[in-house]
CSV table of C-alpha atoms in Angstrom, one decimal:
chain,number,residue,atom,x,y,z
A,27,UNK,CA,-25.2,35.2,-24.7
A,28,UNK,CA,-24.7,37.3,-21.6
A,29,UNK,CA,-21.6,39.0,-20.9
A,30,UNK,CA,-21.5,36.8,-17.6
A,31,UNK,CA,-22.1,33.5,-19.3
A,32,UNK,CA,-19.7,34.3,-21.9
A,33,UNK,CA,-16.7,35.2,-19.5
A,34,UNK,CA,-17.2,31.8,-17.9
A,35,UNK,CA,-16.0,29.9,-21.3
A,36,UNK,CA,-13.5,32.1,-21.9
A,37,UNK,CA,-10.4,30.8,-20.6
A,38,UNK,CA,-8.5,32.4,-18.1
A,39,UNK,CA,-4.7,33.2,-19.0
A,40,UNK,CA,-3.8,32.7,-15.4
A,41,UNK,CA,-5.2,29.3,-15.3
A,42,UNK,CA,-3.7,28.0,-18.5
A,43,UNK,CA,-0.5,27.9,-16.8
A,44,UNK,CA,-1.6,25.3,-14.3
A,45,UNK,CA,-1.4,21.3,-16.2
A,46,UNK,CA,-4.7,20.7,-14.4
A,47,UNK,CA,-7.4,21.6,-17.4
A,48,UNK,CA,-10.9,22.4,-16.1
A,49,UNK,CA,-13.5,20.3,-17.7
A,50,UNK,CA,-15.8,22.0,-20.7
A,51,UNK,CA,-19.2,23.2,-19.4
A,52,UNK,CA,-22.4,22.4,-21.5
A,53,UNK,CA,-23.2,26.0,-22.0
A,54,UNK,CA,-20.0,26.5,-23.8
A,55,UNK,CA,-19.6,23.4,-25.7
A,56,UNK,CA,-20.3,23.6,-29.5
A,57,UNK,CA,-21.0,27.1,-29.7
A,58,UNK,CA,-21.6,26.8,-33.9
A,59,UNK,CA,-24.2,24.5,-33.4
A,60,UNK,CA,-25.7,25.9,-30.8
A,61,UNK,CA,-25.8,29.6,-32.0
A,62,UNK,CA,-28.0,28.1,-35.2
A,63,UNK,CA,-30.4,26.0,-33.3
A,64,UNK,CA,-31.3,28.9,-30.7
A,65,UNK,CA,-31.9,30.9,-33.4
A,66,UNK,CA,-33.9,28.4,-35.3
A,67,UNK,CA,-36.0,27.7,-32.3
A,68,UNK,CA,-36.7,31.4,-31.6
A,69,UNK,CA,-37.9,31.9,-35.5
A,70,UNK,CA,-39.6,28.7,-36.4
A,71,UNK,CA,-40.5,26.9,-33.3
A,72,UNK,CA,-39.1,23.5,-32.2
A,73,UNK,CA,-40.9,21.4,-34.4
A,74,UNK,CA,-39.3,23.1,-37.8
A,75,UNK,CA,-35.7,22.5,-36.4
A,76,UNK,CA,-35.2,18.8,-35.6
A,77,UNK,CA,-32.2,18.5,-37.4
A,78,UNK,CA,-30.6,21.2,-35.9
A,79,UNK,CA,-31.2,20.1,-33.0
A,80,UNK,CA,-29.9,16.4,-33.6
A,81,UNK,CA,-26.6,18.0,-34.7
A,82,UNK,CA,-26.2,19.9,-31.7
A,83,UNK,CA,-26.8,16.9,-29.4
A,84,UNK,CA,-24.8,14.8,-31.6
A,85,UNK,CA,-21.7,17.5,-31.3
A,86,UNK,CA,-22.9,17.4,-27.6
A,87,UNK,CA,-22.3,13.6,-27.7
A,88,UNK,CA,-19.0,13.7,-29.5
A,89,UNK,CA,-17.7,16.0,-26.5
A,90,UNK,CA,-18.7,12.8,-23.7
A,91,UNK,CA,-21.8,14.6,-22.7
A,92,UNK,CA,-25.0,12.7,-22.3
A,93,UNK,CA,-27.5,13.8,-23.7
């Protein structure tokens, strides 16, 4: 992950003060899940990770994203 992308989950102290919370991106939701599929796809290839990529789309789901 890029230094960039990475700042932009991280949450900001200053913000945190505020009651308003800002709603979680894609890019930063389940980062465990995501971490082993990308890897996955980058060795094997799409086709040898399947379930990998059902879990992350089913921790996707769990969050309220459609996916």
């Amino acid at each position: 992950m890029s230094t960039l992308a990475a700042a932009s989950c991280e949450t900001n102290p200053a913000s945190a003060e505020t009651p308003e919370k800002k709603p979680l991106k894609p890019c930063c939701a389940c980062p465990e899940t995501k971490k082993v599929r990308d890897a996955c796809i980058i060795e094997k290839g799409e086709e040898h990770c399947r379930d990998l990529i059902e879990a992350h789309k089913e921790c996707m789901r769990a969050l309220g994203f459609k996916v």
